[in-house]
């Protein structure tokens, strides 16, 4: 493998030490790893002693660790344990002493929040309110209002209920609990009830709307049930007689019904919408919203009416302008492609994808010389569209590593930074969440050169995800050794060999999925380096003849092993077509099958840039570019992107 050599152009600024009253002394600056090794062992002993309740031994170790950069973590955990077990003593004093002593630590705000939550759960309203003004106290409007209500500071009122139902976060547990208390004391008006129902239904959260039936009379309950059914089964309710009357609420329901319908049956929704869009007295904004939703869905589905529906929109935004181009691309209307790109605002027109498709359109229209000029500009960039442009010209890829080195001055400034020392100790002790929070505090006000230095140092520590995130905030995108590290190489090579996969592709997927954060969890529930959904992981594990628990998925070996097996699975599904398999890893095989052309073959570059899901479109482009860059870093023959992108055929 190629070694990641580093070189720094010119760094003029010296990294400043963060303002921190607890900056380390000169003696501490010079401490080596071997000096800290003893304290790390003692730290881990103390953690185990706290977990097993051996508090005397724990306290002795904490006392011996006085001065260790993250000894406050142990004190924090000790106080939390006392809170959870209600161990007695003056817990508030312990909390406030900790917060005062370690106010510069991310742990201070966390502990104060936990203590306020404990006070709230205990119903100690006045104590909760007393801490609301603390500088580190976060805002929690519904809890504060609940405490004020329970302690008599404010009285129940229709205005208070309105603020909770309509203004505050409507899904927060504390807000729902406060609303339940208020509606037992204040009768909500029908107007307020329907305002809340409309807010809920506009979000598509029909399950949260059902409990609102208790505030409605029999007729209005039927109306709400109709709305919920029209949302859930829009096609079945297309000609529902109850929706024929042109009332304000029916207009809202019919508009939402057609937008929802178009998400899975664009042609049917479009056909029916054309028959009703002028039957009701929709407001201009509501009619325009549905027109836009349906126009985009017809474009996603590549319907013949898509171009006309997009052209008929009164106003365009970045999304509708982009899909106007994509519809023209799908239909090989190259002159329309050029015209649509020319109509883009300059900031959009200069993006690499539209520069590439402008060049492709010129080439297809016989303007080869102009196309080459555009291709040459793009080919100087080591990006997806840059690689495609280089392929059109049959020139080499502009890949080079310009990773920086750390000057002695910058290294000294950074390694003596107290927050940097704390972040590193958290990282080395496996306290990943706390390490990232400490790192965030360290780098939040860094300039580009400071971020580059921090990224370089993090890479030297083996903390690759922080190196990636730090360098990603700078314009220095040719720092390939920092942006594309190769951790877990033994696991990746073994899994690739076992599943007959390219290691560079596995790395490309992993880099895009997690940025090498082993314990990351997405909002959707995907876990670990290869971002596996628990059900997918269990399915793959069963195929492999093994069992897996959700907690196992943050283990690097388990996650890479299952992820590699699933990559082979989707690759088999699509006859070794790497582009389709990459899309399937992100969006699922069934969705990708639904995106395949109906009859004729489609050029892969055109297919990728017209994928209906923006996330998947960006994902595929990123993974293909990353695969190329990892292949280069591994000193293999760089496979041209065009070799990976054979034509896309119908199912």
XYZ file of C-alpha atoms in Angstrom:
651
model
C 0.000 0.000 0.000
C 1.068 3.536 -0.669
C 2.287 5.378 2.385
C 0.513 8.653 3.148
C 3.336 11.184 2.841
C 2.514 14.652 4.102
C 3.643 18.053 2.975
C 2.447 21.492 3.988
C 2.386 24.425 1.624
C 2.515 27.589 3.682
C 1.029 27.963 7.141
C 1.393 31.461 8.461
C -0.822 31.360 11.530
C 0.244 29.755 14.776
C -2.451 27.700 16.437
C -3.737 29.500 19.475
C -4.381 27.752 22.749
C -8.090 27.742 23.556
C -9.065 30.045 26.407
C -9.050 27.638 29.299
C -8.245 28.382 32.878
C -7.049 24.811 33.224
C -4.346 24.850 30.559
C -1.629 22.357 31.268
C 1.721 23.312 32.721
C 5.019 23.032 30.865
C 5.824 19.848 32.745
C 2.517 18.301 31.681
C 3.119 19.346 28.066
C 6.202 17.167 27.988
C 4.563 14.082 29.464
C 4.753 11.066 27.224
C 2.334 8.245 26.584
C 4.269 6.060 28.995
C 3.694 8.650 31.739
C -0.063 8.501 31.170
C -0.227 4.730 30.795
C -0.198 4.124 34.548
C -2.955 6.661 35.068
C -5.072 5.137 32.290
C -4.853 1.750 34.016
C -5.861 3.338 37.326
C -8.688 5.189 35.558
C -10.100 1.930 34.165
C -9.795 0.289 37.578
C -11.783 3.131 39.106
C -14.512 2.751 36.471
C -14.888 -0.940 37.267
C -14.893 -0.253 41.016
C -17.672 2.307 40.615
C -19.723 -0.132 38.533
C -19.343 -2.866 41.156
C -20.025 -0.568 44.107
C -16.519 -0.698 45.622
C -16.700 2.982 46.495
C -13.809 3.135 48.975
C -11.376 1.723 46.408
C -12.927 3.964 43.764
C -12.396 7.094 45.841
C -8.795 6.131 46.569
C -8.085 5.822 42.864
C -9.826 9.123 42.107
C -7.701 10.851 44.744
C -4.570 9.296 43.231
C -5.610 10.582 39.799
C -5.726 14.197 40.904
C -4.362 16.187 37.962
C -5.124 13.536 35.344
C -6.750 15.384 32.405
C -10.093 13.563 32.537
C -10.417 12.648 36.220
C -13.616 14.755 36.149
C -15.269 11.978 34.141
C -15.026 9.655 37.147
C -16.442 12.301 39.464
C -19.254 12.902 37.009
C -20.115 9.195 36.913
C -19.989 9.014 40.706
C -22.527 11.806 41.060
C -24.753 10.223 38.429
C -24.690 6.950 40.326
C -25.757 8.705 43.499
C -28.617 10.372 41.623
C -29.793 7.122 40.042
C -29.657 5.173 43.302
C -30.913 8.109 45.407
C -27.953 7.431 47.667
C -28.642 10.348 49.978
C -26.375 13.215 50.881
C -26.668 16.712 49.490
C -26.834 15.772 45.826
C -27.572 19.282 44.601
C -24.498 20.617 46.351
C -22.395 17.891 44.707
C -23.848 18.765 41.316
C -23.320 22.505 41.650
C -19.804 22.069 43.002
C -18.939 19.907 40.003
C -20.547 22.344 37.560
C -18.672 25.252 39.122
C -15.311 23.459 39.184
C -15.576 21.968 35.693
C -17.704 24.606 33.946
C -15.335 24.432 30.957
C -16.088 20.739 30.396
C -18.917 19.339 28.286
C -19.728 17.192 31.321
C -20.852 20.219 33.343
C -23.821 20.998 31.115
C -24.709 17.305 30.871
C -24.704 16.868 34.639
C -26.805 19.968 35.227
C -29.324 18.757 32.644
C -29.511 15.334 34.332
C -29.978 16.924 37.739
C -32.759 19.205 36.490
C -34.402 16.170 34.885
C -34.196 14.351 38.236
C -35.789 17.319 40.022
C -38.554 17.412 37.423
C -39.248 13.690 37.765
C -39.375 14.081 41.551
C -41.831 16.946 41.241
C -39.467 19.352 42.981
C -40.799 22.225 40.917
C -39.294 25.157 42.765
C -35.806 23.665 42.768
C -36.192 22.977 39.058
C -37.176 26.583 38.385
C -34.391 27.933 40.590
C -31.833 26.305 38.274
C -33.496 27.596 35.082
C -31.419 30.767 35.181
C -28.094 28.962 35.505
C -25.777 29.889 32.601
C -25.393 26.226 31.622
C -29.106 25.409 31.867
C -30.576 24.586 28.484
C -34.030 25.712 27.388
C -36.968 23.353 27.867
C -40.109 25.396 27.433
C -42.705 22.727 28.203
C -40.950 21.480 31.337
C -40.519 25.040 32.579
C -44.198 25.796 31.961
C -45.175 22.587 33.734
C -43.039 23.529 36.746
C -44.509 27.043 36.759
C -48.023 25.622 36.528
C -47.504 23.075 39.304
C -45.896 25.625 41.627
C -48.619 28.230 41.039
C -46.435 30.734 39.205
C -48.837 30.649 36.249
C -52.466 29.582 35.955
C -54.036 27.195 33.456
C -55.502 29.096 30.515
C -56.601 28.684 26.930
C -53.647 30.813 25.844
C -51.204 28.504 27.642
C -52.785 25.445 26.021
C -52.563 27.131 22.633
C -48.857 27.812 23.103
C -48.219 24.174 24.016
C -50.343 22.747 21.214
C -49.277 25.091 18.451
C -45.981 26.776 19.331
C -43.871 24.364 21.365
C -42.409 21.123 19.931
C -45.605 19.167 19.480
C -44.008 15.716 19.665
C -41.978 16.296 22.849
C -43.068 14.014 25.676
C -43.050 16.883 28.177
C -45.305 18.965 25.896
C -47.776 16.129 25.443
C -47.892 15.557 29.213
C -48.430 19.269 29.874
C -51.199 19.411 27.272
C -52.951 16.452 28.937
C -52.895 18.304 32.250
C -54.194 21.524 30.701
C -57.070 19.960 28.760
C -58.303 18.527 32.051
C -58.587 22.073 33.386
C -59.288 24.174 30.294
C -61.796 23.240 27.586
C -60.112 23.840 24.206
C -62.175 25.730 21.662
C -63.217 23.955 18.448
C -61.018 26.387 16.504
C -57.953 25.479 18.564
C -58.703 21.760 18.229
C -58.926 21.994 14.441
C -55.813 24.169 14.238
C -53.906 21.454 16.058
C -55.412 18.721 13.898
C -54.369 20.572 10.751
C -50.809 20.980 12.009
C -50.620 17.292 12.827
C -52.122 16.122 9.544
C -49.968 18.442 7.444
C -47.008 16.577 8.921
C -48.606 13.287 7.946
C -48.704 12.176 11.602
C -52.212 10.763 11.405
C -51.726 8.521 14.441
C -51.245 11.633 16.576
C -54.465 13.065 15.155
C -56.657 10.141 16.200
C -56.627 11.003 19.961
C -58.010 14.456 19.071
C -61.357 12.812 18.382
C -62.252 13.101 22.071
C -62.596 16.868 21.652
C -64.955 16.621 18.663
C -68.650 16.102 18.206
C -69.967 13.167 16.217
C -70.040 15.035 12.903
C -66.528 16.386 13.277
C -65.239 12.965 14.295
C -66.497 11.646 10.985
C -64.689 14.496 9.191
C -61.417 13.687 10.944
C -61.836 9.974 10.169
C -62.424 10.893 6.512
C -59.260 13.021 6.455
C -57.165 10.248 7.977
C -58.531 7.712 5.506
C -58.000 10.086 2.575
C -54.374 10.491 3.667
C -53.753 6.798 4.194
C -55.657 5.574 1.120
C -55.782 8.561 -1.238
C -56.600 6.615 -4.406
C -59.511 4.808 -2.787
C -60.973 8.164 -1.750
C -60.419 9.973 -5.046
C -64.165 10.273 -5.725
C -65.456 10.149 -2.166
C -68.811 12.006 -2.151
C -68.006 13.552 1.225
C -65.144 15.477 -0.408
C -67.197 16.910 -3.271
C -68.365 20.010 -1.392
C -66.044 22.984 -1.914
C -65.330 23.847 1.730
C -62.058 25.203 3.093
C -61.296 21.968 4.946
C -62.129 19.802 1.944
C -59.750 21.866 -0.154
C -56.981 21.184 2.370
C -57.809 17.456 2.412
C -58.074 17.096 -1.386
C -54.795 18.947 -1.955
C -52.904 16.817 0.546
C -54.602 13.684 -0.782
C -53.245 14.232 -4.296
C -49.740 15.141 -3.107
C -49.664 11.971 -1.021
C -51.127 9.854 -3.835
C -48.459 11.025 -6.257
C -45.687 9.586 -4.062
C -46.535 6.057 -5.187
C -48.947 6.432 -8.136
C -47.836 9.559 -9.958
C -49.746 8.889 -13.180
C -53.080 8.215 -11.481
C -52.674 11.165 -9.122
C -51.763 13.494 -11.992
C -54.705 12.381 -14.127
C -57.197 12.896 -11.318
C -55.652 16.188 -10.193
C -56.147 17.685 -13.645
C -59.880 17.013 -13.282
C -60.246 18.654 -9.858
C -57.595 21.401 -9.668
C -60.073 23.984 -11.026
C -63.164 22.447 -9.473
C -62.302 23.804 -6.041
C -61.476 27.360 -5.017
C -57.948 26.481 -3.962
C -55.733 29.351 -2.917
C -53.003 30.125 -5.439
C -50.321 28.897 -3.028
C -52.105 25.603 -2.268
C -52.762 24.843 -5.941
C -49.153 25.728 -6.795
C -47.845 23.397 -4.074
C -49.792 20.408 -5.424
C -48.842 21.295 -9.016
C -45.190 21.276 -7.945
C -45.463 18.018 -5.977
C -47.133 16.190 -8.853
C -44.817 17.650 -11.504
C -41.787 16.385 -9.581
C -43.344 12.959 -9.031
C -44.122 12.604 -12.738
C -40.494 13.498 -13.413
C -39.261 10.925 -10.884
C -41.428 8.299 -12.582
C -40.236 9.448 -16.053
C -43.800 9.933 -17.303
C -44.388 11.438 -20.725
C -46.269 14.399 -19.194
C -43.368 15.374 -16.911
C -41.843 18.020 -19.189
C -45.214 19.708 -19.710
C -46.068 19.626 -16.002
C -42.726 21.185 -15.059
C -42.982 23.798 -17.797
C -46.464 24.793 -16.588
C -45.263 25.718 -13.101
C -45.568 29.429 -12.457
C -42.418 29.643 -10.365
C -39.359 27.426 -10.267
C -36.846 26.606 -7.562
C -33.558 24.742 -7.620
C -35.273 21.341 -7.451
C -37.763 21.955 -10.275
C -35.054 23.508 -12.451
C -32.843 20.454 -11.905
C -35.632 18.043 -12.797
C -36.441 20.008 -15.928
C -32.891 19.196 -17.046
C -33.113 15.574 -15.928
C -36.348 15.003 -17.831
C -34.699 16.376 -20.975
C -31.705 14.092 -20.361
C -33.863 11.008 -19.965
C -35.526 11.785 -23.292
C -32.282 12.630 -25.164
C -33.473 16.170 -25.854
C -30.003 17.646 -25.870
C -30.976 21.083 -27.141
C -33.502 21.340 -24.288
C -30.726 20.324 -21.887
C -28.548 23.203 -23.076
C -31.446 25.657 -22.907
C -32.444 24.598 -19.379
C -28.864 24.782 -18.096
C -28.490 28.241 -19.637
C -31.556 29.379 -17.662
C -30.026 28.370 -14.320
C -28.778 31.006 -11.884
C -25.000 31.276 -12.086
C -24.442 29.586 -8.704
C -26.320 26.481 -9.909
C -24.959 26.545 -13.459
C -21.385 26.365 -12.159
C -21.940 23.107 -10.267
C -19.905 20.191 -11.584
C -22.942 18.121 -12.589
C -24.387 20.813 -14.866
C -20.980 21.662 -16.304
C -20.608 17.991 -17.170
C -24.051 17.696 -18.744
C -23.598 20.916 -20.665
C -20.428 19.410 -22.134
C -22.205 16.102 -22.828
C -25.035 17.944 -24.601
C -22.567 19.903 -26.716
C -20.794 16.669 -27.617
C -24.051 14.967 -28.585
C -25.006 17.951 -30.742
C -21.719 17.794 -32.637
C -20.010 20.693 -30.873
C -16.957 18.634 -29.967
C -14.457 21.484 -29.584
C -16.662 23.374 -27.127
C -17.349 20.159 -25.242
C -13.629 19.472 -24.850
C -13.041 22.892 -23.314
C -15.665 22.180 -20.647
C -14.397 18.640 -20.077
C -10.822 19.908 -19.563
C -11.936 22.303 -16.827
C -13.762 19.514 -15.009
C -11.019 16.920 -15.513
C -8.659 18.901 -13.280
C -10.718 17.869 -10.253
C -10.547 14.505 -8.496
C -14.331 14.183 -8.257
C -17.033 11.987 -9.762
C -17.834 14.359 -12.617
C -14.146 15.217 -12.967
C -13.339 11.535 -13.506
C -16.197 11.202 -16.021
C -14.895 14.248 -17.899
C -11.388 12.762 -17.986
C -12.864 9.582 -19.419
C -14.568 11.548 -22.217
C -11.159 13.048 -23.051
C -9.255 9.804 -22.409
C -6.749 11.610 -20.178
C -5.320 10.662 -16.792
C -7.080 11.454 -13.538
C -5.957 14.548 -11.624
C -5.307 12.652 -8.403
C -2.560 13.927 -6.144
C -2.042 13.988 -2.409
C -1.247 17.385 -0.983
C -1.654 16.478 2.664
C 0.012 18.924 5.070
C 2.741 18.342 7.599
C 2.630 19.838 11.071
C 5.176 22.520 11.880
C 6.866 22.339 15.262
C 5.171 25.579 16.321
C 1.711 24.364 15.429
C 2.287 20.958 16.955
C 3.469 22.533 20.201
C 0.448 24.830 20.341
C -1.972 21.997 19.681
C -0.531 19.291 21.912
C -0.354 21.739 24.842
C -4.016 22.640 24.435
C -5.861 21.293 27.470
C -8.966 20.357 25.480
C -6.853 18.486 22.920
C -5.237 16.482 25.715
C -8.628 15.660 27.208
C -10.070 14.681 23.825
C -7.168 12.342 23.176
C -7.425 10.675 26.573
C -11.145 10.064 26.080
C -10.365 8.609 22.668
C -7.595 6.312 23.892
C -9.792 5.041 26.729
C -12.606 4.151 24.327
C -14.992 6.850 25.574
C -15.984 7.698 22.043
C -18.956 9.994 22.646
C -17.117 12.085 25.220
C -14.047 12.180 22.996
C -16.095 13.601 20.114
C -17.776 16.169 22.337
C -14.438 17.290 23.689
C -13.015 17.472 20.159
C -15.976 19.596 19.066
C -15.265 22.087 21.844
C -11.619 22.123 20.811
C -12.193 22.858 17.130
C -15.431 24.849 17.078
C -13.685 28.203 16.525
C -10.655 26.998 14.538
C -9.771 28.577 11.202
C -8.849 26.542 8.118
C -5.170 26.234 8.998
C -5.897 25.266 12.577
C -8.412 22.665 11.396
C -5.831 21.250 8.994
C -3.291 20.972 11.799
C -5.867 19.341 14.076
C -6.813 16.888 11.331
C -3.177 15.948 10.824
C -2.648 15.320 14.511
C -5.882 13.322 14.826
C -4.733 11.171 11.913
C -1.427 10.521 13.659
C -3.368 9.417 16.730
C -5.386 6.997 14.586
C -8.544 9.014 15.152
C -9.505 8.999 11.504
C -13.119 10.102 11.707
C -12.146 13.378 13.429
C -9.412 13.916 10.847
C -11.988 13.489 8.082
C -14.494 15.850 9.690
C -11.885 18.505 10.454
C -10.297 18.538 7.005
C -13.761 18.399 5.430
C -14.498 21.848 6.839
C -11.551 23.346 4.965
C -11.015 24.080 1.259
C -7.967 21.769 1.226
C -9.734 18.896 -0.522
C -6.570 17.393 -2.032
C -5.416 16.177 1.386
C -6.164 12.621 0.324
C -4.231 10.887 3.107
C -6.406 12.722 5.650
C -9.694 12.500 3.752
C -9.293 8.847 2.771
C -7.493 6.903 5.506
C -7.478 3.108 5.473
C -8.137 1.827 8.986
C -9.136 -1.794 9.635
C -7.141 -2.793 6.548
C -6.667 -6.393 7.678
C -10.426 -6.799 8.200
C -11.318 -5.083 4.936
C -8.881 -7.214 2.914
C -10.034 -10.435 4.564
C -13.731 -9.650 4.032
C -13.082 -8.539 0.445
C -11.203 -11.734 -0.340
C -13.885 -13.895 1.273
C -16.674 -12.228 -0.756
C -14.720 -11.596 -3.978
C -15.037 -7.814 -3.614
C -12.687 -4.956 -4.389
C -11.235 -3.639 -1.100
C -11.364 -0.109 -2.547
C -15.120 -0.455 -3.078
C -15.637 -1.719 0.475
C -13.650 1.258 1.716
C -15.652 3.592 -0.524
C -18.941 2.369 0.925
C -17.630 2.507 4.495
C -16.232 6.006 4.044
C -19.552 7.295 2.721
C -21.691 5.416 5.225
C -19.970 6.267 8.493
C -16.826 8.308 7.941
C -15.180 5.495 9.972
C -17.169 6.224 13.160
C -17.525 2.696 14.514
C -20.345 3.414 16.989
C -22.417 5.749 14.824
C -26.197 5.327 14.708
C -28.357 7.045 12.108
C -31.801 8.541 12.725
C -33.232 5.634 10.755
C -31.539 3.113 13.077
C -28.564 2.028 10.944
C -25.521 1.103 13.025
C -21.762 1.035 12.701
C -19.094 1.370 10.043
C -21.176 -0.095 7.223
C -24.433 1.399 8.588
C -26.420 -1.803 8.808
C -30.085 -1.803 9.752
C -30.677 -4.382 12.517
C -33.117 -6.414 10.395
C -30.708 -6.440 7.468
C -27.863 -7.486 9.764
C -29.928 -10.343 11.198
C -30.922 -11.478 7.699
C -27.303 -11.437 6.537
C -26.115 -13.172 9.713
C -28.654 -15.948 9.154
C -27.340 -16.398 5.616
C -23.856 -16.697 7.079
C -25.026 -19.271 9.626
C -24.423 -17.079 12.650
C -26.376 -15.033 15.156
C -25.950 -11.356 15.856
C -27.284 -8.987 18.487
C -27.858 -5.304 17.877
C -25.094 -4.420 20.321
C -22.639 -6.476 18.257
C -22.977 -4.119 15.303
C -20.641 -1.500 16.757
C -17.886 -4.124 16.806
C -15.671 -3.339 13.815
C -15.029 -6.956 12.864
C -18.702 -7.967 13.033
C -19.918 -4.893 11.162
C -17.395 -5.115 8.322
C -17.983 -8.846 7.989
C -21.768 -8.469 7.710
C -21.484 -5.394 5.512
C -19.145 -7.176 3.103
C -21.498 -10.125 2.872
C -24.427 -7.809 2.126
C -22.401 -6.016 -0.562
C -21.832 -9.370 -2.263
C -25.567 -10.088 -1.905
C -26.640 -6.892 -3.717
C -23.861 -7.327 -6.282
C -25.236 -10.786 -7.100
C -28.738 -9.314 -7.326
C -27.600 -7.022 -10.119
C -25.291 -9.355 -12.041
C -22.075 -7.749 -10.754
C -23.132 -4.267 -11.895
C -21.316 -2.146 -9.340
C -23.347 1.016 -9.971
C -26.669 -0.726 -9.368
C -25.309 -2.627 -6.368
C -24.055 0.619 -4.832
C -27.481 2.197 -5.267
C -29.129 -0.913 -3.813
C -26.903 -0.836 -0.726
C -28.282 2.616 0.003
C -31.901 2.459 -1.183
C -32.647 -1.272 -1.259
C -32.777 -3.694 -4.222
C -36.517 -3.310 -4.842
C -36.349 0.455 -5.240
C -33.408 0.179 -7.602
C -35.288 -2.358 -9.718
C -38.184 0.108 -9.970
C -35.770 2.764 -11.284
C -34.449 0.643 -14.154
C -35.435 1.711 -17.685
C -38.539 0.048 -19.096
C -37.155 -0.982 -22.478
C -34.049 0.527 -24.027
C -30.683 0.641 -22.329
C -29.528 3.793 -20.601
C -26.024 5.220 -20.227
C -24.900 4.728 -16.632
C -23.830 8.334 -16.112
C -27.304 9.469 -17.207
C -29.005 6.887 -14.998
C -27.008 7.929 -11.914
C -27.755 11.624 -12.302
C -31.482 10.980 -12.763
C -31.989 8.686 -9.763
C -35.218 9.937 -8.125
C -33.834 9.982 -4.565
C -31.402 12.829 -3.994
C -29.704 10.927 -1.158
C -29.095 7.868 -3.341
C -28.013 9.983 -6.308
C -25.362 11.702 -4.193
C -24.461 8.435 -2.477
C -23.696 6.579 -5.706
C -21.599 9.428 -7.078
C -19.644 9.684 -3.818
C -18.998 5.933 -3.476
C -17.795 5.611 -7.077
C -15.427 8.570 -6.669
C -14.210 7.312 -3.279
C -13.592 3.849 -4.717
C -11.346 5.407 -7.361
C -9.433 7.408 -4.758
C -8.996 4.446 -2.414
C -7.786 2.340 -5.316
C -5.203 5.020 -6.074
C -4.167 5.181 -2.409
C -3.707 1.423 -2.320
C -1.317 1.763 -5.287
C -3.337 -0.457 -7.545
C -4.120 0.217 -11.192
C -6.760 2.900 -11.115
C -9.840 1.545 -12.854
C -11.427 4.197 -15.030
C -14.889 5.131 -13.874
C -16.310 4.375 -17.298
C -15.149 0.753 -16.895
C -17.356 0.435 -13.810
C -20.311 2.060 -15.534
C -21.642 -0.248 -18.206
C -25.057 0.575 -19.628
C -28.137 0.132 -17.462
C -30.533 -2.417 -18.947
C -34.218 -3.029 -18.266
C -35.024 -5.722 -15.670
